[in-house]
mmCIF file of C-alpha atoms in Angstrom:
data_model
loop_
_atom_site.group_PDB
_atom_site.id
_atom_site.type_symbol
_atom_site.label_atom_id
_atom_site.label_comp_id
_atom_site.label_asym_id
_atom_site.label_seq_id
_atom_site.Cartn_x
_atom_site.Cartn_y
_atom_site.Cartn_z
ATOM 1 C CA UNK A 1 -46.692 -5.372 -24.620
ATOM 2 C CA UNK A 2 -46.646 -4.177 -21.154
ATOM 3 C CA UNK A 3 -48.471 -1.135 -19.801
ATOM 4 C CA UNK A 4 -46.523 1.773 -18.995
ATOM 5 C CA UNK A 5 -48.161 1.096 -15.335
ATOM 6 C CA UNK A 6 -47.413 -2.296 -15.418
ATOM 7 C CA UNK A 7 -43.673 -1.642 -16.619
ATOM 8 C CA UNK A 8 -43.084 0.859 -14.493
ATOM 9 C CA UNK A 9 -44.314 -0.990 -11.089
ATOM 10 C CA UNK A 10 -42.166 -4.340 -12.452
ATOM 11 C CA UNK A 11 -39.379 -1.649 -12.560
ATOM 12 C CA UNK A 12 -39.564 -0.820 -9.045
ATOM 13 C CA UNK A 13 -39.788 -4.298 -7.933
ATOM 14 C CA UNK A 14 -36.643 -5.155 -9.662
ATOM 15 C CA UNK A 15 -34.339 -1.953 -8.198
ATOM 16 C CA UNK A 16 -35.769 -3.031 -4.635
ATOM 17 C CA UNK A 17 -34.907 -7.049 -5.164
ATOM 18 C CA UNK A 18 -31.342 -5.393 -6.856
ATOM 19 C CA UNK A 19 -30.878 -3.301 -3.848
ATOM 20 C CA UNK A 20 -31.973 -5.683 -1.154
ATOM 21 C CA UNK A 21 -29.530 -7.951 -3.233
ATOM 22 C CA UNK A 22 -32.765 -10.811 -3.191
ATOM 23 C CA UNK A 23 -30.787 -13.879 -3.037
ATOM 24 C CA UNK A 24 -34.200 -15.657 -3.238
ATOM 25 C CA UNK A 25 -35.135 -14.107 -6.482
ATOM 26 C CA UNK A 26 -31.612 -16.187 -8.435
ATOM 27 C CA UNK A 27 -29.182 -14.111 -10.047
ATOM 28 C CA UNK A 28 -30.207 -15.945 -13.296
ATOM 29 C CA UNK A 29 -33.556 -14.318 -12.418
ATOM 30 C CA UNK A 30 -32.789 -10.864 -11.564
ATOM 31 C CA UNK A 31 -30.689 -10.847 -15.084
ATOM 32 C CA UNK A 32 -33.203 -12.028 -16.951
ATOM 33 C CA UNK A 33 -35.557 -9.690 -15.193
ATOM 34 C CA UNK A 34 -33.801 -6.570 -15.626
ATOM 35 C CA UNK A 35 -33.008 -7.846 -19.461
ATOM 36 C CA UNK A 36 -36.827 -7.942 -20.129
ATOM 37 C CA UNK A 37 -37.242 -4.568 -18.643
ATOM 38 C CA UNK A 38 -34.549 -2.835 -20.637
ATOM 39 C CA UNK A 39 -31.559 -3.360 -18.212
ATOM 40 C CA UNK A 40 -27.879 -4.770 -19.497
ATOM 41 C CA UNK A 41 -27.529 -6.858 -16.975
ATOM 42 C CA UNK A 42 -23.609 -7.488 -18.051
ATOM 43 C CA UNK A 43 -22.942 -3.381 -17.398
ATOM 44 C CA UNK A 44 -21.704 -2.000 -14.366
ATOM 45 C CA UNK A 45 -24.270 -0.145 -12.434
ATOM 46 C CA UNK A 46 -23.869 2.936 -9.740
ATOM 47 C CA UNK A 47 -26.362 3.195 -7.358
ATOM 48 C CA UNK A 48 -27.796 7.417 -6.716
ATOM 49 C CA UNK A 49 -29.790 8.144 -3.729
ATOM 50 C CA UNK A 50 -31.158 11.856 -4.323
ATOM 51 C CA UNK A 51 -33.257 14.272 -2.020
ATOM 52 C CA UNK A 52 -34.409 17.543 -2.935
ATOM 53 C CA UNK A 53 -35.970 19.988 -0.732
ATOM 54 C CA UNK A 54 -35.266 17.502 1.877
ATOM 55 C CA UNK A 55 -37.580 14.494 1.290
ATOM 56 C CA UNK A 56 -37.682 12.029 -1.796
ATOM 57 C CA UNK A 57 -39.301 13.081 -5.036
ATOM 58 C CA UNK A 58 -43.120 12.592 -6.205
ATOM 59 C CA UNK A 59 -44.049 10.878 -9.279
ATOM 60 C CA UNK A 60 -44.313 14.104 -11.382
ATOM 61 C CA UNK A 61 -40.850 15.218 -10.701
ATOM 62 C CA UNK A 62 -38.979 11.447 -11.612
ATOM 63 C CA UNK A 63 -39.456 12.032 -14.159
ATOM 64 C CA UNK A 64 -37.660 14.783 -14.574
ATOM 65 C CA UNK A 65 -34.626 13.076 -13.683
ATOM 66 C CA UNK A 66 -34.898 10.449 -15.480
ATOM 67 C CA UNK A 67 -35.020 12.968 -18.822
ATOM 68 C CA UNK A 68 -31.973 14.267 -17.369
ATOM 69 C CA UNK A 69 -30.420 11.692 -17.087
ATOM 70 C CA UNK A 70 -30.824 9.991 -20.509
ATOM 71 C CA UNK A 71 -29.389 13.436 -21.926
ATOM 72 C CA UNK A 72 -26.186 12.531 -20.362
ATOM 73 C CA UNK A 73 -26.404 9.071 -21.842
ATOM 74 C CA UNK A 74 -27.344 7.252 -18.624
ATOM 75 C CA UNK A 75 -30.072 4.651 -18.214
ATOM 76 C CA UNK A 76 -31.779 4.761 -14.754
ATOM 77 C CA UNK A 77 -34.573 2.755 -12.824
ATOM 78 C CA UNK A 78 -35.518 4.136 -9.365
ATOM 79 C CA UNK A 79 -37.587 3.394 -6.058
ATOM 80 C CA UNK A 80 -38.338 4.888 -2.952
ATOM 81 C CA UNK A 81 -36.912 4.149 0.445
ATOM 82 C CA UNK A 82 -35.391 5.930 3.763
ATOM 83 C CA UNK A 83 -36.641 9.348 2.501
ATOM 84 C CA UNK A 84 -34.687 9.521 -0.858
ATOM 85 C CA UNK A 85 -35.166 8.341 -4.494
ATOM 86 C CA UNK A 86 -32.778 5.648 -4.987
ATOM 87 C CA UNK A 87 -31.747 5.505 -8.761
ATOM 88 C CA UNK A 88 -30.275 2.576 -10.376
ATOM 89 C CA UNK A 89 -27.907 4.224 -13.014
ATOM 90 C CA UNK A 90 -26.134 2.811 -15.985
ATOM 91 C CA UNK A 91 -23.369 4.337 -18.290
ATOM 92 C CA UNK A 92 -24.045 3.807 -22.405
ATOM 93 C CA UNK A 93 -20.443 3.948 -22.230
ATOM 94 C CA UNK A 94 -18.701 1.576 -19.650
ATOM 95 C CA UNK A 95 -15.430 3.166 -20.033
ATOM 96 C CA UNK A 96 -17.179 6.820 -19.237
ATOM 97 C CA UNK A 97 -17.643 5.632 -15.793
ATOM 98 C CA UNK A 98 -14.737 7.528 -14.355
ATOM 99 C CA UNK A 99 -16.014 10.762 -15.116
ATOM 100 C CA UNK A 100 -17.386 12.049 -12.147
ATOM 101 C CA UNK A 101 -18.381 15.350 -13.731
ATOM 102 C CA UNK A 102 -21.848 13.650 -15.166
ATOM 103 C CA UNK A 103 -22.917 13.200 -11.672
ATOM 104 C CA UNK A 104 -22.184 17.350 -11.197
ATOM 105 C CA UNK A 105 -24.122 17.722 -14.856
ATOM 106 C CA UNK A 106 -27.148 15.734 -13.778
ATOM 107 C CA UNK A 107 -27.315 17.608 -10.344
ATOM 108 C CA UNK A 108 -27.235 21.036 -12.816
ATOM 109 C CA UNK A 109 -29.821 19.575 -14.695
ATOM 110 C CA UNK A 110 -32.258 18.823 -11.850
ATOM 111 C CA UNK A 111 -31.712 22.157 -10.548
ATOM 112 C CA UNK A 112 -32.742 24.018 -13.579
ATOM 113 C CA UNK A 113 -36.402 22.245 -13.120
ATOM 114 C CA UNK A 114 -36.148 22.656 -9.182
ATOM 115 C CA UNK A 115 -34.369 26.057 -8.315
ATOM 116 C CA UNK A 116 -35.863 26.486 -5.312
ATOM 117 C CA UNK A 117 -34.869 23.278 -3.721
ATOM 118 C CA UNK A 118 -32.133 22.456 -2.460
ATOM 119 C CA UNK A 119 -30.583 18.821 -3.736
ATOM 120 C CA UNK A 120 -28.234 16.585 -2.486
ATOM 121 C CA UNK A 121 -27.442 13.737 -4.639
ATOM 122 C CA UNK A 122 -24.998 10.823 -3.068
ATOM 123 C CA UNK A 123 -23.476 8.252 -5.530
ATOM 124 C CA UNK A 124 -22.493 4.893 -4.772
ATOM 125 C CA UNK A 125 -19.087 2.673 -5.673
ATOM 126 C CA UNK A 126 -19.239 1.165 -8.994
ATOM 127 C CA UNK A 127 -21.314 -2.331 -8.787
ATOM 128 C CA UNK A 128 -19.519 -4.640 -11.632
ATOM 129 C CA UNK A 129 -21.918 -7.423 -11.128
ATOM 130 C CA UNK A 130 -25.541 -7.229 -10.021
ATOM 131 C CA UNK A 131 -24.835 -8.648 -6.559
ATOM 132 C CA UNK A 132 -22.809 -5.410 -5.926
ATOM 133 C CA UNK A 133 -25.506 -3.523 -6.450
ATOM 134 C CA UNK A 134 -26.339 -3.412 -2.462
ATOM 135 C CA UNK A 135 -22.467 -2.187 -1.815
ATOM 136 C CA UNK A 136 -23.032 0.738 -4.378
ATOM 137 C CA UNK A 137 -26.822 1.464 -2.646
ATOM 138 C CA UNK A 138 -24.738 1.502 1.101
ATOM 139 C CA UNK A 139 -22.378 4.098 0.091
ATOM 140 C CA UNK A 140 -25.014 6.051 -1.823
ATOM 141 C CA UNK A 141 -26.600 6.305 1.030
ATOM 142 C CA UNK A 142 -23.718 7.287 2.820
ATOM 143 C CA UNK A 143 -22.461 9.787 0.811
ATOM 144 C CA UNK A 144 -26.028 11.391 0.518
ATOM 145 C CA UNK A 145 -26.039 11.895 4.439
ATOM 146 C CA UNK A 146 -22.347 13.228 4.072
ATOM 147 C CA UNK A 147 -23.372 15.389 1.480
ATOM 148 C CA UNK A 148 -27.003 16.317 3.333
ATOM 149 C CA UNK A 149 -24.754 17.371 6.745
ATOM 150 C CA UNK A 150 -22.424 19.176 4.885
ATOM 151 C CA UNK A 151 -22.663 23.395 5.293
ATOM 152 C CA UNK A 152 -23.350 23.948 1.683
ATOM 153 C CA UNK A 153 -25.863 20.560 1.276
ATOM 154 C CA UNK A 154 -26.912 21.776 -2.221
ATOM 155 C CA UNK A 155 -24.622 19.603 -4.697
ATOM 156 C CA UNK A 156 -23.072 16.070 -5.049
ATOM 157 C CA UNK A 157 -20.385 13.554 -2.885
ATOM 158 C CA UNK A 158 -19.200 11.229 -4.680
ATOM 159 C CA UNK A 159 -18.179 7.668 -2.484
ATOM 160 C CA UNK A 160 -15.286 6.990 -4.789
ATOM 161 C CA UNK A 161 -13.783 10.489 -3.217
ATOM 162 C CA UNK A 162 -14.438 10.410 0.470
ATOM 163 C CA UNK A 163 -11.295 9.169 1.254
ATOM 164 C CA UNK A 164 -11.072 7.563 4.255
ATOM 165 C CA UNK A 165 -14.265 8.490 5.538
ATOM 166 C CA UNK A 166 -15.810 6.226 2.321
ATOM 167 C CA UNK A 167 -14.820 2.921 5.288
ATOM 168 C CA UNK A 168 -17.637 4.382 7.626
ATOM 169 C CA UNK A 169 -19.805 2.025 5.057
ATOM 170 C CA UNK A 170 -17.542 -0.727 5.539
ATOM 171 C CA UNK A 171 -19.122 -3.810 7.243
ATOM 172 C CA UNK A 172 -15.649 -3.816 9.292
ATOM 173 C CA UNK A 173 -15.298 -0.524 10.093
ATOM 174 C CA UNK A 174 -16.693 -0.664 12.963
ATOM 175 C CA UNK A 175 -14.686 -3.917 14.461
ATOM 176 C CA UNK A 176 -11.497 -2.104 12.879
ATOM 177 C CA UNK A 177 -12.544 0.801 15.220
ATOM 178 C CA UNK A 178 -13.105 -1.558 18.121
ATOM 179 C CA UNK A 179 -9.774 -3.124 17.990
ATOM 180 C CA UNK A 180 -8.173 0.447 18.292
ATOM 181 C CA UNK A 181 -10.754 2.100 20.388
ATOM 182 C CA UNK A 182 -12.545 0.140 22.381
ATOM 183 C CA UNK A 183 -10.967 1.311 26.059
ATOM 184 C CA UNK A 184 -11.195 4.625 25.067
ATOM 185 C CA UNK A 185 -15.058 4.697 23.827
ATOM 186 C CA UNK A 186 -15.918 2.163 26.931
ATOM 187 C CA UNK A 187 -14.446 5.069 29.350
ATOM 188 C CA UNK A 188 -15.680 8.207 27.754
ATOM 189 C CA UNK A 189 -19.301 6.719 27.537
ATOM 190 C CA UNK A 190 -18.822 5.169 31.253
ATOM 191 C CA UNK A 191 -17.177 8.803 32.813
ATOM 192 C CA UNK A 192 -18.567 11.505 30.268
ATOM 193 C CA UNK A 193 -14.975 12.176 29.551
ATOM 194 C CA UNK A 194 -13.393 13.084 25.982
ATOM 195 C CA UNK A 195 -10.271 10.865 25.684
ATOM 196 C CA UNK A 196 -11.554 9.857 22.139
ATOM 197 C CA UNK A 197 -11.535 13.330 20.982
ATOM 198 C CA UNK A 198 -8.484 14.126 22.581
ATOM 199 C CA UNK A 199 -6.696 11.356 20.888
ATOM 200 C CA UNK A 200 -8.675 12.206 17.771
ATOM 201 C CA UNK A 201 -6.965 15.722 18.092
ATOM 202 C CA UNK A 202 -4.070 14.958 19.213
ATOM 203 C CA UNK A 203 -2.912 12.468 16.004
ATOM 204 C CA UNK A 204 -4.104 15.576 13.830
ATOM 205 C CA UNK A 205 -2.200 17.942 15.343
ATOM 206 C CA UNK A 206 0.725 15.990 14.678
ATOM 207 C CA UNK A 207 0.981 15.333 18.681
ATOM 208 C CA UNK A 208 1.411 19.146 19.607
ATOM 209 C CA UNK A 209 0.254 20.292 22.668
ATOM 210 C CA UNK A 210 -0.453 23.653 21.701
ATOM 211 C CA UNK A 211 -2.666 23.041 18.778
ATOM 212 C CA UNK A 212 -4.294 20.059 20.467
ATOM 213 C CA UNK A 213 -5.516 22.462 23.449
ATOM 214 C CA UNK A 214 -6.567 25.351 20.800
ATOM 215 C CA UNK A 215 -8.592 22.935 19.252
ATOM 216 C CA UNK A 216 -9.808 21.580 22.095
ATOM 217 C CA UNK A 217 -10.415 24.801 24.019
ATOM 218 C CA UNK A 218 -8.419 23.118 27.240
ATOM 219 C CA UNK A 219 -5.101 23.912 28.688
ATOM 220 C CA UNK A 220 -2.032 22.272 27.854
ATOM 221 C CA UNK A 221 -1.641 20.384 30.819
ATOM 222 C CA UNK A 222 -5.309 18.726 30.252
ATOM 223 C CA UNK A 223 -3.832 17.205 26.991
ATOM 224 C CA UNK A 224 -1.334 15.963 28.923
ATOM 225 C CA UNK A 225 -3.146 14.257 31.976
ATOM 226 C CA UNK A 226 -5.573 13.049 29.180
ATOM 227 C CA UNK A 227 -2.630 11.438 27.255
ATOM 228 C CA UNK A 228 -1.400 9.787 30.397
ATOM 229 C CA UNK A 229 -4.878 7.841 31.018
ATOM 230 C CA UNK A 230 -5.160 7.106 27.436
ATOM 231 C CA UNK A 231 -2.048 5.127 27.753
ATOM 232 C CA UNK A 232 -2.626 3.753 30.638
ATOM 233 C CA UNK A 233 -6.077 2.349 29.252
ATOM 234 C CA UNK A 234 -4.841 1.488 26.343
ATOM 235 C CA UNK A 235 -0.725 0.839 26.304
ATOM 236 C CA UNK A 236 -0.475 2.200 22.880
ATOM 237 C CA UNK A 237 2.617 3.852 22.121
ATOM 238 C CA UNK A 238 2.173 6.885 20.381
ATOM 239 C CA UNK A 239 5.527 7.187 19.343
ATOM 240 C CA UNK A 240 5.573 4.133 16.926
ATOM 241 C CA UNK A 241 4.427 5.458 13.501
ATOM 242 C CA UNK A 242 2.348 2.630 12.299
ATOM 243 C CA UNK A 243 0.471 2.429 15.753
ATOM 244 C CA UNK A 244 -0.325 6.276 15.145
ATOM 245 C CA UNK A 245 -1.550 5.667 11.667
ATOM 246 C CA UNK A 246 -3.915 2.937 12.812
ATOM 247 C CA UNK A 247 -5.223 5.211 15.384
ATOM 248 C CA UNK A 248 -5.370 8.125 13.097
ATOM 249 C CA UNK A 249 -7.541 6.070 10.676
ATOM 250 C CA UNK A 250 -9.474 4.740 13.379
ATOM 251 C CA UNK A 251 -10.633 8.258 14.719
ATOM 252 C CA UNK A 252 -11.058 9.556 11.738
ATOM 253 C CA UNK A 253 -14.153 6.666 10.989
ATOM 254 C CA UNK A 254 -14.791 6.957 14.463
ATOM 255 C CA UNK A 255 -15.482 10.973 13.846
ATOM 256 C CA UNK A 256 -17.207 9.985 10.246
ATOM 257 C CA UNK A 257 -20.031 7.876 12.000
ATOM 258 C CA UNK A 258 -20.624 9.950 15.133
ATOM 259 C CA UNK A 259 -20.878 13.214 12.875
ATOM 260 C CA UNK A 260 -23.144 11.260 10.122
ATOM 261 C CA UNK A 261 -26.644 12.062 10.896
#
C-alpha cells in the first residue's frame, strides 16, 4: 500500500499530465493511472481553479477543501500552477452535474474556515472524457480571472454562465475577432484612436448617437466622424442585422480579453 506521501505526490502528477492533456503519457495510461489512485476515469470531470486571499493555498489549508468538498459528494485531486490551486473535481452523481449551486456551497464552506480571505473560485466546462480535461482547466482559469476582476471578487463564476464572454477561451476567438476587427484594432493601435470602442458602444447602444456619446463622454458629432472612418476602413454596413450581430459579438470578446487581467 502506498504512503500517504507517496499517494499524494502520484496524485499531483496525474492532475498536471490530465491538465497538460500529456498525450505522451496514453490515454490508456492516464485511465489506468487515475483508476489506481481512486479516480473513475469513465465520469465527467470539472476542472476548479481557486485563490484565496489572493495567491494559491498551502498544504495545511487543501485540505480543507478537499473535506469540503467530499461533504457535498465531490471527489477532488488538485495541483498548483499560475498562482491558484487547480482542483480536479468529480460528481458521485453524474446527473447532479447541472447544479451549479454546489460550486456556491463549497465556496460557503471554504469561507467558514477562511473568513478573512477573500476567495474566488472559477469552474471550468464539463470535461466528458479525460482529454477534455485541458478545455475545462482553460475556462477555469478564465472564469477565475473574470471572477478575480470583478468589484465584489469574493464568490464563484461559473464558465457554463458567462455567456458570450465564456468564447474569450476559445482557441478561435481571437481569429473570429480578427476577421471582424482587424482594420479597426490595426488603426487604433497605429493612431491612438478609439474606433474599437466606439463601435463597441455604438452596437450597444442600439446605434444611438446620444447614448453612444454619454457613454463615451464625446459629442455627438465625434460618433459620427468616428462612424464615417470606421466604414471607410472597414465597408461594413451597419445597417444589415447579421453584420451588426457579428460585430456585436466580436466586441464584446474583444472587450472580454482586453478587460481580463
Amino acid at each position: 500500500m502506498l504512503r500517504a506521501a507517496t499517494t499524494a505526490r502520484l496524485s499531483r502528477e496525474l492532475a498536471d499530465d490530465l491538465l497538460d492533456g500529456d498525450a505522451a503519457a496514453g490515454a490508456d495510461a492516464l485511465a489506468r493511472r487515475a483508476h489506481e489512485l481512486g479516480h473513475d476515469p469513465h465520469r465527467p470531470y470539472r476542472a476548479l481553479a481557486v485563490r484565496w486571499g489572493g495567491r494559491a493555498l498551502d498544504d495545511r489549508r487543501i485540505e480543507t477543501v478537499a473535506a469540503a468538498a467530499r461533504a457535498l459528494q465531490v471527489a477532488c485531486w488538485s495541483t498548483r500552477r499560475d498562482h491558484a490551486l487547480i482542483v480536479l473535481a468529480q460528481r458521485s452523481d453524474a446527473d447532479s452535474w447541472a447544479d451549479t449551486g454546489v460550486w456556491q456551497a463549497l465556496h460557503h464552506a471554504i469561507a467558514q474556515d477562511f473568513p478573512d480571505g477573500v476567495g474566488s473560485i472559477g469552474v471550468g466546462g464539463l470535461a466528458a472524457t479525460l482529454t477534455d480535461i485541458p478545455r475545462s482547466y482553460r475556462q477555469a482559469q478564465q472564469a477565475l480571472r473574470i471572477r478575480s476582476a470583478a468589484p465584489n471578487p469574493h464568490g464563484v463564476t461559473n464558465h457554463d454562465q458567462l455567456g458570450v464572454y465564456g468564447l474569450v477561451a476559445d482557441p478561435e476567438a481571437a481569429d473570429f475577432v480578427q476577421e471582424w476587427l482587424a482594420p479597426l484594432l490595426d488603426y487604433d493601435q497605429q493612431h491612438g484612436a478609439e474606433l474599437t470602442d466606439t463601435l463597441a458602444a455604438y452596437l450597444k447602444h442600439n446605434g444611438k448617437y446620444g447614448d453612444t456619446a454619454a457613454d463615451l463622454t464625446i459629442h455627438r458629432s465625434t460618433v459620427r466622424y468616428r462612424l464615417h472612418v470606421i466604414n471607410s476602413l472597414t465597408n461594413h454596413d451597419l445597417d444589415d442585422s447579421e453584420i451588426r450581430f457579428n460585430l456585436q459579438i466580436a466586441t464584446h470578446i474583444w472587450r472580454g480579453q482586453r478587460h481580463t487581467p
